[in-house]
């Protein structure tokens, strides 16, 4: 039995009005189109200066740290505490048909012209259908979901030509300030090099974009996973280089601040939480880093001090389990205040979006026999 008797969508997903620009952020879904059971870790070791600091706080300590002990739904969402017991009552989390319902609800209730949906990468890989379709099933799902801006990591596990083909199919802008085309590839005028966003700077993809959100103008800078050619097969992407490129990030932030005069600068990152915190220390001028890669569901925007102020680091967990909601109050060209919510996606509380549900069924239909084959009993 699942706990849905008196629950309504509005009970959990209607947020109090705040600010005039809303960012919705999801990451690391790993191609999981359907709801899943996802248990948060019981161990997360933080080394040196990160010891005992978010995201390296788990279980009972996390509940105490954020003062949420006793709230059973948040206990279930944010921690491993009593996971089996809670899972029997509250069911699965995530699912693109459920996420679509929540995204539409949060967008329409706030204002479509003031809301932006961002995907932090690790989206095109992780399921059988993603493998069989070379990520195209997830491109279609992102388009139907209404993603505006995206970055990547496991996306680059397909061949470069397939990545570029998927990027062309994608309605969202695919950003990466730290993915460059090798000089040899540019000199030899390889097919991949000739499709670079900017052959003069070497950027393989667009490094940033400017979005109008109501009366505000916001800059979004993309940061792909810096160690892709180490963690993933380099032979599939021989013409591209990756790296943290914090100097390049600082140059772009400075350029954007000077030339575009945005009201806010957001980095959509796949660095991982601790690397994002370090980048927030050494690069100035960033307001928020919306991060991914390390699958951390941290229920706060974590403040990091640097030479010129504070940058806040956020992460949206993984597998469709969470949606970050960042509401900004922008006044006179500056962020006056903000409200951050790490919103769990409780599948059994949320009606499935009919169009997304049909899309998922259609995507899985050609492979149904293989997808439903029993491989083990536990």
mmCIF file of C-alpha atoms in Angstrom:
data_model
loop_
_atom_site.group_PDB
_atom_site.id
_atom_site.type_symbol
_atom_site.label_atom_id
_atom_site.label_comp_id
_atom_site.label_asym_id
_atom_site.label_seq_id
_atom_site.Cartn_x
_atom_site.Cartn_y
_atom_site.Cartn_z
ATOM 1 C CA UNK A 1 0.000 0.000 0.000
ATOM 2 C CA UNK A 2 1.250 3.473 -0.850
ATOM 3 C CA UNK A 3 0.477 6.612 1.109
ATOM 4 C CA UNK A 4 -1.758 8.399 -1.426
ATOM 5 C CA UNK A 5 -5.201 8.353 0.191
ATOM 6 C CA UNK A 6 -5.588 12.067 0.957
ATOM 7 C CA UNK A 7 -2.538 13.503 -0.790
ATOM 8 C CA UNK A 8 -2.896 15.965 -3.661
ATOM 9 C CA UNK A 9 -0.249 17.351 -5.973
ATOM 10 C CA UNK A 10 -0.704 20.811 -4.457
ATOM 11 C CA UNK A 11 -0.013 19.532 -0.949
ATOM 12 C CA UNK A 12 3.627 18.811 -1.773
ATOM 13 C CA UNK A 13 4.468 20.842 -4.867
ATOM 14 C CA UNK A 14 2.709 24.179 -4.481
ATOM 15 C CA UNK A 15 5.491 26.474 -3.251
ATOM 16 C CA UNK A 16 4.883 29.839 -1.643
ATOM 17 C CA UNK A 17 5.329 32.701 -4.114
ATOM 18 C CA UNK A 18 8.832 34.175 -3.987
ATOM 19 C CA UNK A 19 10.912 36.297 -6.329
ATOM 20 C CA UNK A 20 10.659 36.926 -10.045
ATOM 21 C CA UNK A 21 12.939 34.332 -11.706
ATOM 22 C CA UNK A 22 12.690 30.560 -11.234
ATOM 23 C CA UNK A 23 15.290 27.930 -12.152
ATOM 24 C CA UNK A 24 14.301 24.265 -12.228
ATOM 25 C CA UNK A 25 17.294 21.929 -12.230
ATOM 26 C CA UNK A 26 17.603 18.166 -12.582
ATOM 27 C CA UNK A 27 20.711 16.061 -13.146
ATOM 28 C CA UNK A 28 22.134 12.539 -13.434
ATOM 29 C CA UNK A 29 18.890 10.831 -14.377
ATOM 30 C CA UNK A 30 20.962 8.179 -16.171
ATOM 31 C CA UNK A 31 18.188 7.521 -18.655
ATOM 32 C CA UNK A 32 15.771 6.235 -15.990
ATOM 33 C CA UNK A 33 12.451 7.074 -17.622
ATOM 34 C CA UNK A 34 10.441 5.062 -15.089
ATOM 35 C CA UNK A 35 10.187 5.518 -11.289
ATOM 36 C CA UNK A 36 12.811 3.737 -9.191
ATOM 37 C CA UNK A 37 13.667 2.897 -5.609
ATOM 38 C CA UNK A 38 16.777 4.921 -4.768
ATOM 39 C CA UNK A 39 18.466 4.666 -1.374
ATOM 40 C CA UNK A 40 20.736 7.504 -0.292
ATOM 41 C CA UNK A 41 24.228 6.444 0.898
ATOM 42 C CA UNK A 42 25.013 5.417 4.454
ATOM 43 C CA UNK A 43 28.654 6.479 3.958
ATOM 44 C CA UNK A 44 30.030 9.566 2.201
ATOM 45 C CA UNK A 45 33.633 10.270 3.145
ATOM 46 C CA UNK A 46 34.867 13.849 2.981
ATOM 47 C CA UNK A 47 38.631 14.302 2.958
ATOM 48 C CA UNK A 48 40.679 17.097 4.528
ATOM 49 C CA UNK A 49 38.688 20.348 4.623
ATOM 50 C CA UNK A 50 35.536 18.641 3.370
ATOM 51 C CA UNK A 51 35.282 16.302 6.357
ATOM 52 C CA UNK A 52 31.911 16.641 8.084
ATOM 53 C CA UNK A 53 30.629 19.233 5.614
ATOM 54 C CA UNK A 54 27.902 18.853 2.965
ATOM 55 C CA UNK A 55 27.609 16.636 1.022
ATOM 56 C CA UNK A 56 29.577 14.400 3.411
ATOM 57 C CA UNK A 57 26.816 14.208 6.021
ATOM 58 C CA UNK A 58 24.479 11.212 5.812
ATOM 59 C CA UNK A 59 21.921 9.191 7.736
ATOM 60 C CA UNK A 60 20.942 10.322 11.238
ATOM 61 C CA UNK A 61 23.578 13.071 11.199
ATOM 62 C CA UNK A 62 22.020 14.586 8.084
ATOM 63 C CA UNK A 63 18.568 14.562 9.688
ATOM 64 C CA UNK A 64 19.967 16.322 12.760
ATOM 65 C CA UNK A 65 22.038 18.789 10.709
ATOM 66 C CA UNK A 66 19.021 19.982 8.716
ATOM 67 C CA UNK A 67 16.472 19.576 11.507
ATOM 68 C CA UNK A 68 14.193 17.233 9.597
ATOM 69 C CA UNK A 69 14.093 14.222 11.932
ATOM 70 C CA UNK A 70 10.503 13.100 12.347
ATOM 71 C CA UNK A 71 9.369 14.271 8.918
ATOM 72 C CA UNK A 72 8.976 10.809 7.433
ATOM 73 C CA UNK A 73 8.774 11.876 3.807
ATOM 74 C CA UNK A 74 11.928 13.985 4.032
ATOM 75 C CA UNK A 75 13.672 11.257 6.023
ATOM 76 C CA UNK A 76 12.876 8.867 3.179
ATOM 77 C CA UNK A 77 13.922 11.312 0.463
ATOM 78 C CA UNK A 78 17.125 12.716 1.950
ATOM 79 C CA UNK A 79 18.578 9.809 3.921
ATOM 80 C CA UNK A 80 19.065 6.052 4.191
ATOM 81 C CA UNK A 81 17.342 5.942 7.595
ATOM 82 C CA UNK A 82 14.611 3.265 7.753
ATOM 83 C CA UNK A 83 14.712 3.067 3.971
ATOM 84 C CA UNK A 84 13.075 -0.354 3.644
ATOM 85 C CA UNK A 85 10.207 0.584 5.972
ATOM 86 C CA UNK A 86 9.598 3.925 4.280
ATOM 87 C CA UNK A 87 9.869 2.418 0.789
ATOM 88 C CA UNK A 88 7.022 -0.017 1.515
ATOM 89 C CA UNK A 89 4.756 2.890 2.453
ATOM 90 C CA UNK A 90 5.880 5.696 0.136
ATOM 91 C CA UNK A 91 6.912 3.774 -2.949
ATOM 92 C CA UNK A 92 9.181 4.798 -5.775
ATOM 93 C CA UNK A 93 10.659 8.144 -6.702
ATOM 94 C CA UNK A 94 11.295 9.857 -10.034
ATOM 95 C CA UNK A 95 9.903 8.932 -13.429
ATOM 96 C CA UNK A 96 9.827 11.305 -16.405
ATOM 97 C CA UNK A 97 6.020 11.225 -16.642
ATOM 98 C CA UNK A 98 5.846 12.385 -13.013
ATOM 99 C CA UNK A 99 8.667 14.917 -13.438
ATOM 100 C CA UNK A 100 6.855 16.374 -16.459
ATOM 101 C CA UNK A 101 3.721 16.902 -14.333
ATOM 102 C CA UNK A 102 5.709 18.674 -11.594
ATOM 103 C CA UNK A 103 7.733 20.784 -14.052
ATOM 104 C CA UNK A 104 4.563 21.955 -15.792
ATOM 105 C CA UNK A 105 2.863 22.675 -12.455
ATOM 106 C CA UNK A 106 5.809 24.709 -11.121
ATOM 107 C CA UNK A 107 6.285 26.524 -14.417
ATOM 108 C CA UNK A 108 2.661 27.518 -14.941
ATOM 109 C CA UNK A 109 2.118 28.513 -11.318
ATOM 110 C CA UNK A 110 5.154 30.825 -11.400
ATOM 111 C CA UNK A 111 5.026 32.045 -14.992
ATOM 112 C CA UNK A 112 6.374 30.398 -18.128
ATOM 113 C CA UNK A 113 8.223 33.541 -19.191
ATOM 114 C CA UNK A 114 10.057 33.629 -15.831
ATOM 115 C CA UNK A 115 11.007 29.930 -15.530
ATOM 116 C CA UNK A 116 13.993 28.038 -16.933
ATOM 117 C CA UNK A 117 14.521 24.240 -16.907
ATOM 118 C CA UNK A 118 18.135 23.028 -16.806
ATOM 119 C CA UNK A 119 19.567 19.516 -17.179
ATOM 120 C CA UNK A 120 22.983 18.869 -15.615
ATOM 121 C CA UNK A 121 24.047 15.870 -17.711
ATOM 122 C CA UNK A 122 24.379 12.080 -17.400
ATOM 123 C CA UNK A 123 20.985 11.913 -19.064
ATOM 124 C CA UNK A 124 21.541 10.084 -22.353
ATOM 125 C CA UNK A 125 23.117 6.956 -20.831
ATOM 126 C CA UNK A 126 22.183 4.354 -18.237
ATOM 127 C CA UNK A 127 19.329 2.242 -19.611
ATOM 128 C CA UNK A 128 18.824 -0.395 -22.263
ATOM 129 C CA UNK A 129 16.704 1.863 -24.465
ATOM 130 C CA UNK A 130 19.317 4.620 -24.249
ATOM 131 C CA UNK A 131 21.961 2.139 -25.389
ATOM 132 C CA UNK A 132 19.792 0.726 -28.178
ATOM 133 C CA UNK A 133 18.830 4.193 -29.487
ATOM 134 C CA UNK A 134 22.253 5.773 -28.835
ATOM 135 C CA UNK A 135 20.712 8.303 -26.465
ATOM 136 C CA UNK A 136 18.017 9.483 -28.830
ATOM 137 C CA UNK A 137 15.221 8.229 -26.571
ATOM 138 C CA UNK A 138 16.442 10.643 -23.903
ATOM 139 C CA UNK A 139 16.821 13.522 -26.352
ATOM 140 C CA UNK A 140 13.148 13.065 -27.191
ATOM 141 C CA UNK A 141 12.236 12.882 -23.503
ATOM 142 C CA UNK A 142 14.190 16.088 -22.767
ATOM 143 C CA UNK A 143 12.454 17.870 -25.645
ATOM 144 C CA UNK A 144 9.040 16.793 -24.385
ATOM 145 C CA UNK A 145 9.997 17.772 -20.844
ATOM 146 C CA UNK A 146 10.884 21.258 -22.081
ATOM 147 C CA UNK A 147 14.565 21.451 -21.089
ATOM 148 C CA UNK A 148 16.053 24.850 -21.975
ATOM 149 C CA UNK A 149 19.762 24.381 -21.198
ATOM 150 C CA UNK A 150 21.919 21.239 -20.831
ATOM 151 C CA UNK A 151 25.492 20.054 -20.245
ATOM 152 C CA UNK A 152 27.107 16.636 -20.479
ATOM 153 C CA UNK A 153 29.326 13.822 -19.232
ATOM 154 C CA UNK A 154 28.181 10.281 -20.060
ATOM 155 C CA UNK A 155 26.627 11.873 -23.140
ATOM 156 C CA UNK A 156 30.183 11.725 -24.511
ATOM 157 C CA UNK A 157 30.325 7.940 -24.170
ATOM 158 C CA UNK A 158 28.701 7.751 -27.578
ATOM 159 C CA UNK A 159 30.800 8.516 -30.631
ATOM 160 C CA UNK A 160 31.491 12.184 -31.341
ATOM 161 C CA UNK A 161 29.389 12.057 -34.510
ATOM 162 C CA UNK A 162 26.483 10.610 -32.508
ATOM 163 C CA UNK A 163 26.872 13.286 -29.819
ATOM 164 C CA UNK A 164 26.740 16.049 -32.442
ATOM 165 C CA UNK A 165 23.729 14.418 -34.087
ATOM 166 C CA UNK A 166 21.928 14.285 -30.728
ATOM 167 C CA UNK A 167 22.838 17.900 -29.949
ATOM 168 C CA UNK A 168 21.271 18.948 -33.257
ATOM 169 C CA UNK A 169 18.080 17.045 -32.338
ATOM 170 C CA UNK A 170 18.006 18.626 -28.877
ATOM 171 C CA UNK A 171 15.741 21.650 -28.443
ATOM 172 C CA UNK A 172 17.810 22.835 -25.455
ATOM 173 C CA UNK A 173 21.080 24.734 -25.780
ATOM 174 C CA UNK A 174 24.001 22.370 -25.089
ATOM 175 C CA UNK A 175 26.729 24.343 -23.304
ATOM 176 C CA UNK A 176 30.365 23.608 -22.350
ATOM 177 C CA UNK A 177 33.029 26.246 -21.805
ATOM 178 C CA UNK A 178 35.621 23.562 -21.041
ATOM 179 C CA UNK A 179 35.315 21.308 -24.104
ATOM 180 C CA UNK A 180 37.784 22.334 -26.800
ATOM 181 C CA UNK A 181 38.701 20.992 -30.225
ATOM 182 C CA UNK A 182 42.301 19.821 -30.541
ATOM 183 C CA UNK A 183 44.540 22.008 -32.716
ATOM 184 C CA UNK A 184 45.530 19.032 -34.858
ATOM 185 C CA UNK A 185 41.876 18.293 -35.601
ATOM 186 C CA UNK A 186 41.260 21.927 -36.569
ATOM 187 C CA UNK A 187 44.368 21.944 -38.767
ATOM 188 C CA UNK A 188 43.345 18.693 -40.459
ATOM 189 C CA UNK A 189 39.767 19.979 -40.782
ATOM 190 C CA UNK A 190 38.201 16.786 -39.482
ATOM 191 C CA UNK A 191 34.443 16.477 -39.773
ATOM 192 C CA UNK A 192 34.016 16.899 -36.005
ATOM 193 C CA UNK A 193 36.321 19.926 -35.905
ATOM 194 C CA UNK A 194 34.406 21.609 -38.708
ATOM 195 C CA UNK A 195 31.242 21.414 -36.611
ATOM 196 C CA UNK A 196 32.822 23.283 -33.687
ATOM 197 C CA UNK A 197 30.840 26.168 -32.262
ATOM 198 C CA UNK A 198 33.815 28.545 -32.628
ATOM 199 C CA UNK A 199 36.925 27.452 -34.509
ATOM 200 C CA UNK A 200 38.812 30.602 -33.489
ATOM 201 C CA UNK A 201 38.456 29.984 -29.729
ATOM 202 C CA UNK A 202 38.366 26.209 -30.153
ATOM 203 C CA UNK A 203 35.079 25.828 -28.266
ATOM 204 C CA UNK A 204 33.382 22.649 -29.432
ATOM 205 C CA UNK A 205 30.070 23.852 -28.016
ATOM 206 C CA UNK A 206 28.557 27.157 -27.067
ATOM 207 C CA UNK A 207 30.178 28.215 -23.754
ATOM 208 C CA UNK A 208 27.304 30.323 -22.414
ATOM 209 C CA UNK A 209 23.896 31.742 -23.173
ATOM 210 C CA UNK A 210 21.836 34.744 -22.081
ATOM 211 C CA UNK A 211 18.230 34.114 -21.121
ATOM 212 C CA UNK A 212 15.460 36.669 -20.650
ATOM 213 C CA UNK A 213 13.325 35.757 -17.644
ATOM 214 C CA UNK A 214 10.528 38.248 -17.189
ATOM 215 C CA UNK A 215 12.288 41.554 -16.614
ATOM 216 C CA UNK A 216 15.593 39.873 -15.715
ATOM 217 C CA UNK A 217 18.540 38.859 -17.925
ATOM 218 C CA UNK A 218 20.492 35.861 -16.711
ATOM 219 C CA UNK A 219 23.734 34.303 -17.972
ATOM 220 C CA UNK A 220 24.082 30.496 -17.953
ATOM 221 C CA UNK A 221 27.614 29.074 -18.395
ATOM 222 C CA UNK A 222 28.121 25.382 -19.130
ATOM 223 C CA UNK A 223 30.720 23.173 -17.420
ATOM 224 C CA UNK A 224 31.003 19.588 -18.695
ATOM 225 C CA UNK A 225 32.627 16.827 -16.656
ATOM 226 C CA UNK A 226 36.342 17.746 -16.706
ATOM 227 C CA UNK A 227 37.753 14.212 -16.619
ATOM 228 C CA UNK A 228 35.626 12.683 -19.374
ATOM 229 C CA UNK A 229 38.593 11.414 -21.395
ATOM 230 C CA UNK A 230 39.911 9.620 -18.290
ATOM 231 C CA UNK A 231 36.634 8.193 -16.972
ATOM 232 C CA UNK A 232 35.187 7.342 -20.389
ATOM 233 C CA UNK A 233 36.620 5.874 -23.627
ATOM 234 C CA UNK A 234 38.687 8.615 -25.278
ATOM 235 C CA UNK A 235 38.699 6.720 -28.575
ATOM 236 C CA UNK A 236 35.057 7.720 -29.123
ATOM 237 C CA UNK A 237 35.856 11.452 -28.860
ATOM 238 C CA UNK A 238 39.447 11.773 -30.179
ATOM 239 C CA UNK A 239 39.148 15.391 -31.373
ATOM 240 C CA UNK A 240 37.994 16.941 -28.070
ATOM 241 C CA UNK A 241 39.816 17.939 -24.897
ATOM 242 C CA UNK A 242 38.284 18.424 -21.457
ATOM 243 C CA UNK A 243 39.445 19.879 -18.150
ATOM 244 C CA UNK A 244 38.307 22.033 -15.246
ATOM 245 C CA UNK A 245 39.616 25.145 -17.041
ATOM 246 C CA UNK A 246 39.007 27.482 -14.114
ATOM 247 C CA UNK A 247 41.032 30.231 -15.828
ATOM 248 C CA UNK A 248 38.797 29.959 -18.874
ATOM 249 C CA UNK A 249 35.743 30.033 -16.603
ATOM 250 C CA UNK A 250 36.988 33.236 -14.952
ATOM 251 C CA UNK A 251 37.593 34.817 -18.359
ATOM 252 C CA UNK A 252 34.070 33.981 -19.512
ATOM 253 C CA UNK A 253 32.493 35.191 -16.260
ATOM 254 C CA UNK A 254 34.410 38.482 -16.558
ATOM 255 C CA UNK A 255 33.530 38.829 -20.240
ATOM 256 C CA UNK A 256 29.850 38.118 -19.611
ATOM 257 C CA UNK A 257 29.706 40.498 -16.651
ATOM 258 C CA UNK A 258 31.356 43.251 -18.690
ATOM 259 C CA UNK A 259 29.666 42.867 -22.066
ATOM 260 C CA UNK A 260 26.236 41.460 -21.235
ATOM 261 C CA UNK A 261 25.602 43.114 -17.839
ATOM 262 C CA UNK A 262 23.417 40.204 -16.607
ATOM 263 C CA UNK A 263 21.394 40.388 -13.409
ATOM 264 C CA UNK A 264 22.721 36.963 -12.363
ATOM 265 C CA UNK A 265 25.381 34.465 -13.451
ATOM 266 C CA UNK A 266 24.582 30.758 -13.089
ATOM 267 C CA UNK A 267 26.995 27.917 -13.856
ATOM 268 C CA UNK A 268 25.338 24.668 -14.946
ATOM 269 C CA UNK A 269 28.016 22.182 -13.943
ATOM 270 C CA UNK A 270 28.903 18.504 -13.987
ATOM 271 C CA UNK A 271 32.090 18.900 -11.939
ATOM 272 C CA UNK A 272 30.913 17.080 -8.820
ATOM 273 C CA UNK A 273 30.098 18.719 -5.487
ATOM 274 C CA UNK A 274 33.581 19.147 -3.997
ATOM 275 C CA UNK A 275 35.039 20.365 -7.298
ATOM 276 C CA UNK A 276 32.167 22.844 -7.581
ATOM 277 C CA UNK A 277 32.982 24.104 -4.072
ATOM 278 C CA UNK A 278 36.620 24.560 -5.080
ATOM 279 C CA UNK A 279 35.648 26.370 -8.267
ATOM 280 C CA UNK A 280 33.422 28.641 -6.196
ATOM 281 C CA UNK A 281 36.486 29.524 -4.096
ATOM 282 C CA UNK A 282 38.825 30.374 -6.960
ATOM 283 C CA UNK A 283 36.469 31.871 -9.574
ATOM 284 C CA UNK A 284 34.696 35.104 -8.675
ATOM 285 C CA UNK A 285 31.525 36.570 -10.101
ATOM 286 C CA UNK A 286 29.384 33.407 -10.093
ATOM 287 C CA UNK A 287 26.140 33.636 -8.137
ATOM 288 C CA UNK A 288 25.068 29.962 -8.165
ATOM 289 C CA UNK A 289 26.576 26.691 -9.353
ATOM 290 C CA UNK A 290 23.882 24.155 -10.177
ATOM 291 C CA UNK A 291 25.899 20.955 -10.075
ATOM 292 C CA UNK A 292 25.817 17.256 -10.779
ATOM 293 C CA UNK A 293 27.944 14.122 -11.189
ATOM 294 C CA UNK A 294 28.276 13.050 -7.540
ATOM 295 C CA UNK A 295 24.550 12.351 -7.058
ATOM 296 C CA UNK A 296 24.314 14.417 -3.871
ATOM 297 C CA UNK A 297 20.861 15.340 -2.618
ATOM 298 C CA UNK A 298 21.733 18.290 -0.380
ATOM 299 C CA UNK A 299 18.714 20.273 0.877
ATOM 300 C CA UNK A 300 20.474 23.643 0.891
ATOM 301 C CA UNK A 301 22.294 26.052 -1.368
ATOM 302 C CA UNK A 302 25.739 25.742 0.220
ATOM 303 C CA UNK A 303 27.596 29.088 0.610
ATOM 304 C CA UNK A 304 31.256 29.312 -0.453
ATOM 305 C CA UNK A 305 33.273 32.453 0.227
ATOM 306 C CA UNK A 306 35.719 33.824 -2.342
ATOM 307 C CA UNK A 307 37.732 36.990 -2.893
ATOM 308 C CA UNK A 308 34.743 39.025 -4.055
ATOM 309 C CA UNK A 309 31.755 37.557 -2.246
ATOM 310 C CA UNK A 310 29.761 34.340 -1.951
ATOM 311 C CA UNK A 311 28.877 31.677 -4.503
ATOM 312 C CA UNK A 312 26.190 29.126 -3.634
ATOM 313 C CA UNK A 313 26.611 25.479 -4.670
ATOM 314 C CA UNK A 314 23.602 23.233 -5.306
ATOM 315 C CA UNK A 315 23.116 19.631 -6.451
ATOM 316 C CA UNK A 316 19.982 17.740 -7.497
ATOM 317 C CA UNK A 317 20.794 14.124 -6.632
ATOM 318 C CA UNK A 318 20.228 11.531 -9.345
ATOM 319 C CA UNK A 319 17.889 9.125 -11.118
ATOM 320 C CA UNK A 320 15.058 11.633 -11.306
ATOM 321 C CA UNK A 321 14.604 11.552 -7.540
ATOM 322 C CA UNK A 322 14.864 15.328 -7.040
ATOM 323 C CA UNK A 323 14.146 18.608 -8.750
ATOM 324 C CA UNK A 324 15.990 21.715 -7.585
ATOM 325 C CA UNK A 325 13.880 24.874 -7.423
ATOM 326 C CA UNK A 326 15.869 28.114 -7.172
ATOM 327 C CA UNK A 327 13.737 31.258 -6.940
ATOM 328 C CA UNK A 328 15.565 34.591 -7.243
ATOM 329 C CA UNK A 329 14.341 38.007 -6.214
ATOM 330 C CA UNK A 330 16.117 40.258 -8.702
ATOM 331 C CA UNK A 331 15.874 43.985 -8.104
ATOM 332 C CA UNK A 332 17.741 46.810 -9.877
ATOM 333 C CA UNK A 333 20.082 44.431 -11.669
ATOM 334 C CA UNK A 334 21.101 42.429 -8.603
ATOM 335 C CA UNK A 335 19.974 39.402 -6.615
ATOM 336 C CA UNK A 336 18.281 40.820 -3.549
ATOM 337 C CA UNK A 337 17.366 37.437 -2.040
ATOM 338 C CA UNK A 338 16.748 33.818 -2.997
ATOM 339 C CA UNK A 339 14.850 30.719 -1.934
ATOM 340 C CA UNK A 340 16.190 27.219 -2.609
ATOM 341 C CA UNK A 341 14.164 23.988 -2.412
ATOM 342 C CA UNK A 342 15.394 20.449 -3.063
ATOM 343 C CA UNK A 343 12.082 18.952 -4.115
ATOM 344 C CA UNK A 344 11.664 15.148 -3.906
ATOM 345 C CA UNK A 345 9.681 13.498 -6.698
ATOM 346 C CA UNK A 346 7.356 11.069 -4.896
ATOM 347 C CA UNK A 347 6.045 9.051 -7.836
ATOM 348 C CA UNK A 348 2.905 7.737 -6.164
ATOM 349 C CA UNK A 349 1.686 11.236 -5.274
ATOM 350 C CA UNK A 350 1.985 12.589 -8.805
ATOM 351 C CA UNK A 351 -0.321 11.923 -11.758
ATOM 352 C CA UNK A 352 1.578 10.821 -14.865
ATOM 353 C CA UNK A 353 1.647 13.300 -17.717
ATOM 354 C CA UNK A 354 -0.287 11.522 -20.500
ATOM 355 C CA UNK A 355 1.954 12.669 -23.354
ATOM 356 C CA UNK A 356 5.175 11.668 -21.570
ATOM 357 C CA UNK A 357 3.656 8.367 -20.448
ATOM 358 C CA UNK A 358 2.746 7.513 -24.050
ATOM 359 C CA UNK A 359 6.187 8.584 -25.249
ATOM 360 C CA UNK A 360 7.882 6.269 -22.755
ATOM 361 C CA UNK A 361 5.597 3.371 -23.693
ATOM 362 C CA UNK A 362 6.325 3.931 -27.389
ATOM 363 C CA UNK A 363 10.085 4.135 -26.814
ATOM 364 C CA UNK A 364 10.120 0.874 -24.848
ATOM 365 C CA UNK A 365 7.684 -1.038 -27.065
ATOM 366 C CA UNK A 366 10.208 -2.292 -29.689
ATOM 367 C CA UNK A 367 12.390 -3.723 -26.916
ATOM 368 C CA UNK A 368 9.660 -4.942 -24.559
ATOM 369 C CA UNK A 369 10.589 -8.618 -24.745
ATOM 370 C CA UNK A 370 14.183 -7.928 -23.760
ATOM 371 C CA UNK A 371 13.254 -5.296 -21.145
ATOM 372 C CA UNK A 372 10.829 -7.647 -19.346
ATOM 373 C CA UNK A 373 13.047 -10.747 -19.477
ATOM 374 C CA UNK A 374 13.673 -12.159 -16.003
ATOM 375 C CA UNK A 375 17.406 -12.390 -15.346
ATOM 376 C CA UNK A 376 17.478 -13.330 -11.662
ATOM 377 C CA UNK A 377 15.463 -13.843 -8.507
ATOM 378 C CA UNK A 378 16.515 -12.185 -5.273
#
